[in-house]
Short mmCIF file of C-alpha atoms and ligand atoms in Angstrom, two decimals:
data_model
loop_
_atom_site.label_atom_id
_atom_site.label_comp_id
_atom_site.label_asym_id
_atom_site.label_seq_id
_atom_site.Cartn_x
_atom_site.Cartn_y
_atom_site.Cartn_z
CA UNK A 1 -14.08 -29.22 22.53
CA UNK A 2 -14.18 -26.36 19.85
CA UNK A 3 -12.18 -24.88 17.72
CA UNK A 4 -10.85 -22.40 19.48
CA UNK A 5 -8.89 -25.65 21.56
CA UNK A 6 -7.03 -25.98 18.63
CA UNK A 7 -6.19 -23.01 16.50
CA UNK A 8 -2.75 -20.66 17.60
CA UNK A 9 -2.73 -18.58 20.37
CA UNK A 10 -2.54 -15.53 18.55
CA UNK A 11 -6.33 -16.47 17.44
CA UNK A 12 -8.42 -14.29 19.08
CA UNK A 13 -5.74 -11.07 17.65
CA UNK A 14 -6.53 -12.03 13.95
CA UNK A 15 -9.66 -11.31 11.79
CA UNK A 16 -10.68 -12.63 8.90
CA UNK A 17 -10.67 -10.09 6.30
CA UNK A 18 -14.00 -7.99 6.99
CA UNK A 19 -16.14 -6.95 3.85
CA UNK A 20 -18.07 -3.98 4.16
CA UNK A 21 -19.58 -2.45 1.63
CA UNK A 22 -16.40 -0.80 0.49
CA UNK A 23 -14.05 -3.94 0.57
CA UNK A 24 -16.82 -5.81 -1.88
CA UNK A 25 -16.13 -6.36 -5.67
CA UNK A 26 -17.80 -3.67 -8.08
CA UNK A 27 -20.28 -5.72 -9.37
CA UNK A 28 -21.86 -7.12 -5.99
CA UNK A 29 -21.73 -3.56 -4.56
CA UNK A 30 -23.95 -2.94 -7.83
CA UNK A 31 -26.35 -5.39 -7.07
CA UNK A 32 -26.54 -4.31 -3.37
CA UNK A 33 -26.92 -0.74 -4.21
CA UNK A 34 -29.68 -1.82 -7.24
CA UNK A 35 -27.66 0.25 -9.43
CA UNK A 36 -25.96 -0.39 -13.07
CA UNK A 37 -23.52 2.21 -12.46
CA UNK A 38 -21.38 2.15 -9.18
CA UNK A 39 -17.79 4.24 -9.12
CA UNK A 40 -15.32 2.22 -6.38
CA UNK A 41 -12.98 4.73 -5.27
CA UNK A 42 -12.08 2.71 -1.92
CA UNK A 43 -9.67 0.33 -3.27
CA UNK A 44 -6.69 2.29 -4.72
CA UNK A 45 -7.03 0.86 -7.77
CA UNK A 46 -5.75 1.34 -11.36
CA UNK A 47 -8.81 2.55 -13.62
CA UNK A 48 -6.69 1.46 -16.37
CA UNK A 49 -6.86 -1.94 -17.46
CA UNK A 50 -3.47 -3.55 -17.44
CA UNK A 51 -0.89 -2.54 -20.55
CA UNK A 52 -2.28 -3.94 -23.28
CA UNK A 53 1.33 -5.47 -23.70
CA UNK A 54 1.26 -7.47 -19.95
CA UNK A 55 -2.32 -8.61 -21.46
CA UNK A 56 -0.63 -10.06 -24.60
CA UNK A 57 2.00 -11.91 -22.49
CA UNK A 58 -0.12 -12.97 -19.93
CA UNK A 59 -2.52 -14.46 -22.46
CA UNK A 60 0.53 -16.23 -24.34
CA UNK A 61 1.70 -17.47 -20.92
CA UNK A 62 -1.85 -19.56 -20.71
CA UNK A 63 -0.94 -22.02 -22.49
CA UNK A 64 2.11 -22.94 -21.04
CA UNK A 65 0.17 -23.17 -17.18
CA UNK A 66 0.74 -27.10 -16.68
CA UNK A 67 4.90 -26.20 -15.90
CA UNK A 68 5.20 -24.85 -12.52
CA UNK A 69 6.77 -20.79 -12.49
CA UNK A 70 10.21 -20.20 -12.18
CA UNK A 71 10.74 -19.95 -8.15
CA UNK A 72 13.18 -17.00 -8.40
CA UNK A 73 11.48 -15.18 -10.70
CA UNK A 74 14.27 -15.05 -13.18
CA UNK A 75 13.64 -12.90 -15.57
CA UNK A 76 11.56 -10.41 -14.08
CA UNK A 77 13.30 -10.43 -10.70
CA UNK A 78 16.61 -9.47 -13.08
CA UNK A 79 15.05 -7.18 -15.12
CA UNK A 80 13.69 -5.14 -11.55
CA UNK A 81 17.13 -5.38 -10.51
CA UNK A 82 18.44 -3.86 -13.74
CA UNK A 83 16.21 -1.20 -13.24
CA UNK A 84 16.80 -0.36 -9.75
CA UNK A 85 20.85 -0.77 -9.88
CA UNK A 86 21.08 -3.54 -7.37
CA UNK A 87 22.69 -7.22 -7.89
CA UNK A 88 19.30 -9.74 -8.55
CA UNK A 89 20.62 -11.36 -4.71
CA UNK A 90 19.03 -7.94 -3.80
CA UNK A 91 15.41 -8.90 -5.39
CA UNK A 92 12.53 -11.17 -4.06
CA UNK A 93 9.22 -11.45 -5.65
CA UNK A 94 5.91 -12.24 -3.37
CA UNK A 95 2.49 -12.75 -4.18
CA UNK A 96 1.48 -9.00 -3.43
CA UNK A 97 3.34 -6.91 -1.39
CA UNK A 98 0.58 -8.55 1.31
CA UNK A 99 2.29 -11.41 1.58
CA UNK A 100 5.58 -9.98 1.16
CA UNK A 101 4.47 -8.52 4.85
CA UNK A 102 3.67 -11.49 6.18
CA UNK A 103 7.30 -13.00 4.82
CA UNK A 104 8.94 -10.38 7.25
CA UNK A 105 6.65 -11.15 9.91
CA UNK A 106 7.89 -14.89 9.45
CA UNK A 107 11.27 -14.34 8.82
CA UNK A 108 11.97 -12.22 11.79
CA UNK A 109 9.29 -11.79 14.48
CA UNK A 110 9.38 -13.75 17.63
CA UNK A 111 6.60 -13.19 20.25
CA UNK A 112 9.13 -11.19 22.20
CA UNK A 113 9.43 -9.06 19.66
CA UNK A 114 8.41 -5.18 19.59
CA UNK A 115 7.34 -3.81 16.54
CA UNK A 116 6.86 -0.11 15.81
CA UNK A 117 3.84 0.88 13.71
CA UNK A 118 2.87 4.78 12.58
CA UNK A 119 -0.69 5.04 13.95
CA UNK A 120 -1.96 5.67 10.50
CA UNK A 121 -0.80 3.38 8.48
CA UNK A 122 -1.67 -0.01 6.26
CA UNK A 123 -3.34 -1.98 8.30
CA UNK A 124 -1.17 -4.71 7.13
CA UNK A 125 1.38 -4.15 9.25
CA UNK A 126 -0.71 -4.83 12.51
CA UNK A 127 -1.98 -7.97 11.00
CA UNK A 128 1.52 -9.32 10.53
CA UNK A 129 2.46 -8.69 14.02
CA UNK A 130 -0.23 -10.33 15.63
CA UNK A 131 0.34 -13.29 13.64
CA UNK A 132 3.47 -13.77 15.03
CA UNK A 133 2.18 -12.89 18.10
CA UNK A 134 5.09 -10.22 18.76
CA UNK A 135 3.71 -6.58 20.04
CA UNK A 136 2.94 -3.82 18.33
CA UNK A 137 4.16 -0.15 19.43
CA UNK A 138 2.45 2.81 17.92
CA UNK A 139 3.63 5.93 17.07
CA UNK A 140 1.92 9.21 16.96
CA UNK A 141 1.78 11.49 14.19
CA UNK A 142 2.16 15.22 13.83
CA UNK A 143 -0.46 17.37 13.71
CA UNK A 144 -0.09 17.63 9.86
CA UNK A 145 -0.40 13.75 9.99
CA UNK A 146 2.99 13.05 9.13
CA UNK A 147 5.05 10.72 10.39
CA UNK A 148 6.87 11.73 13.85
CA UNK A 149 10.33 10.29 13.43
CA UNK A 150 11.28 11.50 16.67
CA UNK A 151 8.85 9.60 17.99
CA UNK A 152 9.56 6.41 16.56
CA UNK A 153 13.38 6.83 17.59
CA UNK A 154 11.80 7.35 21.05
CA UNK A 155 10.12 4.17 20.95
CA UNK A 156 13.16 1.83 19.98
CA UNK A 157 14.14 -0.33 23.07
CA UNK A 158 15.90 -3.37 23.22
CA UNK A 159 13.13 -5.52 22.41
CA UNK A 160 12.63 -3.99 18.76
CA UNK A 161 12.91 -6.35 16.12
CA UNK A 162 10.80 -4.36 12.94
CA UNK A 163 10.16 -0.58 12.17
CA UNK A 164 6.86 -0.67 9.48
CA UNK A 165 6.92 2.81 7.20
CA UNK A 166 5.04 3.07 4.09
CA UNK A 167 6.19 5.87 2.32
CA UNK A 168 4.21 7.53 0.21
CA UNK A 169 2.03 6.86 3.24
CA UNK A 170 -1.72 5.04 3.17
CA UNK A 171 -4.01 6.64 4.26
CA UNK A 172 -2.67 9.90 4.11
CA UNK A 173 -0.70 10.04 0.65
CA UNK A 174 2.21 11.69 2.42
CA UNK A 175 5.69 11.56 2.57
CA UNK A 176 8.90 11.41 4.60
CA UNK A 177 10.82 14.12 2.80
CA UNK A 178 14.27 12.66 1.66
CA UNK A 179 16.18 14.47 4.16
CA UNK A 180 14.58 13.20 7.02
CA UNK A 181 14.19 9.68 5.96
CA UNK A 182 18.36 10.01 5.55
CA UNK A 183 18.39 11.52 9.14
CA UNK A 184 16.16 9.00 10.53
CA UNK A 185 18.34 6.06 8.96
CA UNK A 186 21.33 7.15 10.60
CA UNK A 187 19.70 7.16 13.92
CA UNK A 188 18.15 3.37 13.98
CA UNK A 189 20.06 0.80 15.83
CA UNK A 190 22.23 -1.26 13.85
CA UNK A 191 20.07 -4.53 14.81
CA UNK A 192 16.88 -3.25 13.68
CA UNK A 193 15.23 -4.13 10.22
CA UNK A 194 13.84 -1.13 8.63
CA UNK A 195 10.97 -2.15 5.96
CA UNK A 196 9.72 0.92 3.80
CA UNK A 197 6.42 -0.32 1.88
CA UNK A 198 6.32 2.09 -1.54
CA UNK A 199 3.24 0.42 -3.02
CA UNK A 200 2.65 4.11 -4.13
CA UNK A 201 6.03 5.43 -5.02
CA UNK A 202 5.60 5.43 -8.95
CA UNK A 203 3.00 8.26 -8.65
CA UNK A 204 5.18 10.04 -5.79
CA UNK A 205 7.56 11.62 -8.47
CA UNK A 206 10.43 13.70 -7.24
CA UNK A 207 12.46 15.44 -6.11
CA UNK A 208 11.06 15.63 -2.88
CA UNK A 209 10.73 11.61 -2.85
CA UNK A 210 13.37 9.47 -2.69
CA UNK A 211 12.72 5.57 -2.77
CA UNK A 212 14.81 3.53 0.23
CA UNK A 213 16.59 1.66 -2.38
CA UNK A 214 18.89 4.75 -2.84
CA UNK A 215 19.63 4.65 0.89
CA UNK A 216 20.52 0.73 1.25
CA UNK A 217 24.30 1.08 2.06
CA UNK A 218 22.81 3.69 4.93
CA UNK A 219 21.07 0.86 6.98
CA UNK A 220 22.15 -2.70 7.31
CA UNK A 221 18.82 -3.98 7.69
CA UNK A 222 16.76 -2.07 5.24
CA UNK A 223 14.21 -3.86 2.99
CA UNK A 224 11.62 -2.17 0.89
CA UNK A 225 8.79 -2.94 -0.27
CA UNK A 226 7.08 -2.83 -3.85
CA UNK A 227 3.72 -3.70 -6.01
CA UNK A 228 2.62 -4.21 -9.22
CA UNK A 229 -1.09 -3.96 -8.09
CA UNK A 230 -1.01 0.14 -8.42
CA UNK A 231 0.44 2.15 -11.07
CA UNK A 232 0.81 -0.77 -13.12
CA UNK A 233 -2.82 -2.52 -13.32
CA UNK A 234 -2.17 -6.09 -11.67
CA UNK A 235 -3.84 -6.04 -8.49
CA UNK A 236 -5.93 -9.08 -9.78
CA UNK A 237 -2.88 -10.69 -10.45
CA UNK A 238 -1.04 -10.25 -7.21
CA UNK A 239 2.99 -9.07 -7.68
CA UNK A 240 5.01 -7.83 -4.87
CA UNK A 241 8.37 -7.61 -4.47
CA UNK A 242 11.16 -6.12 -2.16
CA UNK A 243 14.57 -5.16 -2.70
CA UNK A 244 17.06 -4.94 0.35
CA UNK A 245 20.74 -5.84 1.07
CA UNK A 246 21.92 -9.45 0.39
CA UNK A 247 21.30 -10.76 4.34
CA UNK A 248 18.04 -9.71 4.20
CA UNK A 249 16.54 -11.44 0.79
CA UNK A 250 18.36 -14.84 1.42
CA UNK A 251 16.56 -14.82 5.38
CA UNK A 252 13.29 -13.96 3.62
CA UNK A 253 13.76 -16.83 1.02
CA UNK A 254 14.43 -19.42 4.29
CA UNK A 255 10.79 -19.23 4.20
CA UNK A 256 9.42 -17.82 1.46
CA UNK A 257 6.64 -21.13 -0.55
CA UNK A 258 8.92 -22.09 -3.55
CA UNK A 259 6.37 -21.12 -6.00
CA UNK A 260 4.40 -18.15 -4.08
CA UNK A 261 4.58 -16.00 -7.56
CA UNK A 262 2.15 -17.43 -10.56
CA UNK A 263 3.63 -17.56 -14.22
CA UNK A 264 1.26 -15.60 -15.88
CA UNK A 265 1.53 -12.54 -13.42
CA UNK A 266 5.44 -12.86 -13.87
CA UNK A 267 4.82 -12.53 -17.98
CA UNK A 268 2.59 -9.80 -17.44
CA UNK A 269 4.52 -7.61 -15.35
CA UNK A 270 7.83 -8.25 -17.58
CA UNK A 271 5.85 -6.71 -20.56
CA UNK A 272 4.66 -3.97 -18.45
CA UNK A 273 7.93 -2.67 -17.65
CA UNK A 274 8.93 -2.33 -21.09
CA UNK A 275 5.16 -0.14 -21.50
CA UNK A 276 6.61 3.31 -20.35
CA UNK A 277 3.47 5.07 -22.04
CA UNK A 278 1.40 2.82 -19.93
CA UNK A 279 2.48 4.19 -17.18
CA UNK A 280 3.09 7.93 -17.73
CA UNK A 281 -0.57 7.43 -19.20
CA UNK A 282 -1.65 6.14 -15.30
CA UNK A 283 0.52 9.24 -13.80
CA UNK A 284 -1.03 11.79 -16.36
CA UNK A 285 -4.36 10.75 -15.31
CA UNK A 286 -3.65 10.49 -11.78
CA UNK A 287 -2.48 13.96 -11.64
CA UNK A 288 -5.33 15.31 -13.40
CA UNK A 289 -8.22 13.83 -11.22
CA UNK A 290 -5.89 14.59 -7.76
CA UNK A 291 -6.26 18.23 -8.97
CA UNK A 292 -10.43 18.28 -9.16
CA UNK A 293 -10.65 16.44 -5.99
CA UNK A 294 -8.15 19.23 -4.11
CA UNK A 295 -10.11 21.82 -6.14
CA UNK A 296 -13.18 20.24 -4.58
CA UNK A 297 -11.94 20.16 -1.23
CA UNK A 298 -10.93 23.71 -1.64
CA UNK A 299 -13.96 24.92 -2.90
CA UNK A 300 -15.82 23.34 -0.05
CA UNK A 301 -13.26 24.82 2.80
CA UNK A 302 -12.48 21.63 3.36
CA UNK A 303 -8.97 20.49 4.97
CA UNK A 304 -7.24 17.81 2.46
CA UNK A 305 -3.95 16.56 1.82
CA UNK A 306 -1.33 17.20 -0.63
CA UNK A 307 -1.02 13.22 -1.93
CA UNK A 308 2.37 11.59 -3.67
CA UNK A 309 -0.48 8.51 -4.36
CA UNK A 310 -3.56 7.89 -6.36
CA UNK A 311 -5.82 8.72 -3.19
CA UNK A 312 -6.98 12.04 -1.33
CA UNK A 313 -7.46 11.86 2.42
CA UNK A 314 -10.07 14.74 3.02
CA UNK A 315 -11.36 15.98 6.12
CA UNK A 316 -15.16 16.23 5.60
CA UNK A 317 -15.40 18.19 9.28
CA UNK A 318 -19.14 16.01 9.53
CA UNK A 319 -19.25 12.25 10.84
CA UNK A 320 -17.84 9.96 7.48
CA UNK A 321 -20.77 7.37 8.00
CA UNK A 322 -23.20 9.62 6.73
CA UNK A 323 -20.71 10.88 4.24
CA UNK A 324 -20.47 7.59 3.17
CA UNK A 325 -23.78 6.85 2.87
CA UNK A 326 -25.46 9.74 1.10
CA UNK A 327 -22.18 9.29 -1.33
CA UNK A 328 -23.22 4.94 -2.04
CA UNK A 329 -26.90 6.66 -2.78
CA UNK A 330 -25.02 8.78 -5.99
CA UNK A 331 -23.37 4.86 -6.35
CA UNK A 332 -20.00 6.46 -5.12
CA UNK A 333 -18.16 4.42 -2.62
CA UNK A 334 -15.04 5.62 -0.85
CA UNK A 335 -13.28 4.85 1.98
CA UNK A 336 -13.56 6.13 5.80
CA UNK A 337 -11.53 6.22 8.11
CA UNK A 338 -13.38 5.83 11.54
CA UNK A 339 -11.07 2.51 12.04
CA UNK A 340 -8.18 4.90 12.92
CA UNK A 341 -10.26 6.79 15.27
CA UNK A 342 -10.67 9.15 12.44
CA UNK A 343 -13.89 10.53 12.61
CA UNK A 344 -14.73 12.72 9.76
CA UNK A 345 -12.20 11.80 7.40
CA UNK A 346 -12.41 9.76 4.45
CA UNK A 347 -10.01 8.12 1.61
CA UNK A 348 -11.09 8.99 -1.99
CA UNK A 349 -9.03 6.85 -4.72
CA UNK A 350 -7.98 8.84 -7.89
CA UNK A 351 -10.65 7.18 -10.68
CA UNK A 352 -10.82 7.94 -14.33
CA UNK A 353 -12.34 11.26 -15.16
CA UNK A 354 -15.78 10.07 -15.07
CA UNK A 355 -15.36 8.32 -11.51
CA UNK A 356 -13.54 11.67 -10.63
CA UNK A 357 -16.24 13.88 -11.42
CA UNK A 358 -19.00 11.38 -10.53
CA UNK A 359 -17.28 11.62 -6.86
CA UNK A 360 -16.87 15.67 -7.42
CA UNK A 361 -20.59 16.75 -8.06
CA UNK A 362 -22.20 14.24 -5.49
CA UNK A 363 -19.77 15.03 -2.54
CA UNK A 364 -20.90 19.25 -3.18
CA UNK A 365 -23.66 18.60 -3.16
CA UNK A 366 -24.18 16.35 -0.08
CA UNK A 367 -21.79 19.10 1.81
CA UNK A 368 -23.74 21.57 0.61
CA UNK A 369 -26.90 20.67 2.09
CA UNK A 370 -24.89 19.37 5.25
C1 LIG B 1 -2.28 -1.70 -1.78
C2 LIG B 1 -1.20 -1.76 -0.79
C3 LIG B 1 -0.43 -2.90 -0.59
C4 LIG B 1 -0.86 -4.24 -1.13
O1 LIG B 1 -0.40 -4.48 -2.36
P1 LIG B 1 -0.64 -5.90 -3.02
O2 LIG B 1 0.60 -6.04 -3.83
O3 LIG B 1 -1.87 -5.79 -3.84
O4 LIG B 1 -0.75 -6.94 -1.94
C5 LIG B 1 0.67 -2.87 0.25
N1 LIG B 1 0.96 -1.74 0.93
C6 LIG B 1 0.23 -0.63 0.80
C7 LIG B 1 0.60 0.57 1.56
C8 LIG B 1 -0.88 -0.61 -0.04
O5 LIG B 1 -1.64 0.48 -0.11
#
């Protein structure tokens, strides 16, 4: 008798959440490394702290922690709704758009179930699945490493229950243009439940983005998904939430816990919304660093990726490990992509200037003498 006589079937599909190197907080990757100064760009993080107004109402909401959270959400779950132009039946709050993913996995997925996944995409979405022990379907990408639509369309049968699209994408930091996302929509199966992760879609900026929520009267079951742990500097405090039609959010709440979002995370992202310099201040910054990495990437001849995210996937054209490694030895750590049978590619998150440049002069000069 072991364990393994008693755990779910699905088991031997799931992994515990591995931690390289890359995965590990900054300050044990410091003490691995033996150095005081490391620069994380594997994690897609903010390098701003969080708006110095969600810090004020998160530290106010301390003292109030022995009262449980409101389940709903009310009033941040309104005040998203306001803001997106939907009724607050349309809104549902998560801890992290992680477990927002593993809602719709619960909600919906039998082990019949097919569900179609982009071959590069969050890794999330795969997780989910097997949990509920329904099938995954990949889909190819085009050569540019967008998303093949057609493809996807292709791959509906009757057994499809979910179609996963993240959008800005991660890895890649593309998008679907608007057009095609509209033409796609049209062409899904009534039955099928569309979810569109946007963890990235406050740095995508438009016009050729267009978030899903525009486009929920186009799909019956169309849920998207959104974070706080990005643009707006909460990761550590976990916020997800989705907005989708009415049908959707009240099958999600059938098993959503009844406190799953934390108070002080629901004061803090309240204030942030009302901190629009905050977040300009994040897409300013963004925009600057995106531009030394491309000119980096150009300067090396190096094939890269026009990104709607706070990431740059670059092809380094050499194996990533060593990449990798000779970049940990400058104490810059980024992410590659071997996972996705990926090879020489790697995943560089948009740091503050310093991080930026820190990440700029090491990686010529490791190419350089490549
Ligand atoms: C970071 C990320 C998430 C996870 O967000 P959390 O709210 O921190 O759980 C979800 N989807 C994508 C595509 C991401 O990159």
């Amino acid at each position: 008798m072991n364990i393994n006589n008693i755990v779910r079937k699905v088991y031997p599909k799931l992994t515990p959440y591995k931690c390289k190197l890359a995965d590990l907080p900054v300050e044990e990757i410091k003490a691995i490394l033996g150095k005081e100064t490391v620069y994380k760009l594997s994690f897609n993080e903010s390098p701003l702290s969080p708006s110095p107004k969600a810090i004020q109402a998160m530290t106010e909401s301390l003292g109030k922690l022995n009262l449980y959270p409101s389940s709903s959400g009310d009033p941040i779950m309104k005040k998203i709704a306001e803001i997106e132009g939907v009724g607050p039946e349309q809104v549902i709050l998560s801890n992290g758009a992680d477990e927002m993913i593993i809602l719709i996995a619960q909600t919906f997925l039998e082990p019949e179930d097919e569900v179609i996944i982009p071959k590069l995409s969050f890794i999330q979405y795969l997780a989910a699945t097997n949990l509920m022990g329904a099938t995954p379907v990949f889909s190819q990408m085009n050569e540019d490493l967008s998303y093949d639509l057609d493809d996807i369309l292709s791959k509906i049968t009757s057994k499809t229950k979910v179609i996963f699209l993240c959008n800005p994408n991660n890895p890649t930091g593309t998008i679907m243009p608007k057009h095609e996302l509209v033409k796609f929509l049209s062409k899904v199966p009534e039955q099928i439940l569309v979810v569109i992760d946007e963890a990235y879609q406050e740095y995508a900026g438009l016009p050729e983005f267009e978030s899903g929520v525009r486009h929920l009267n186009q799909h019956r079951f169309l849920f998207v998904v959104r974070t706080f742990s990005k643009a707006y500097s909460l990761a550590g405090a976990r916020l997800g939430y989705g907005i989708g039609t009415p049908e959707v959010i009240a099958a999600i709440n059938h098993v959503r816990p009844p406190f799953n979002v934390n108070a002080v995370v629901q004061a803090g992202a309240l204030a942030s919304l009302d901190d629009f310099e905050h977040l300009q201040k994040a897409k300013v910054l963004n925009d600057q660093g995106k531009q030394l990495i491309y000119e980096a990437a150009e300067s090396l001849g190096l094939p890269y990726l026009k990104s709607y995210t706070n990431f740059v996937y670059i092809d380094t054209k050499i194996d990533s490990d060593l990449v990798f490694e000779k970049l940990a030895e400058y104490g810059v750590i980024v992410r590659t992509l071997k996972g996705y049978g990926l090879d020489t590619s790697i995943r560089v998150s948009v740091g503050k200037q310093e991080e930026v440049l820190a990440f700029v002069e090491s990686f010529k000069e490791i190419m350089l003498q490549a």
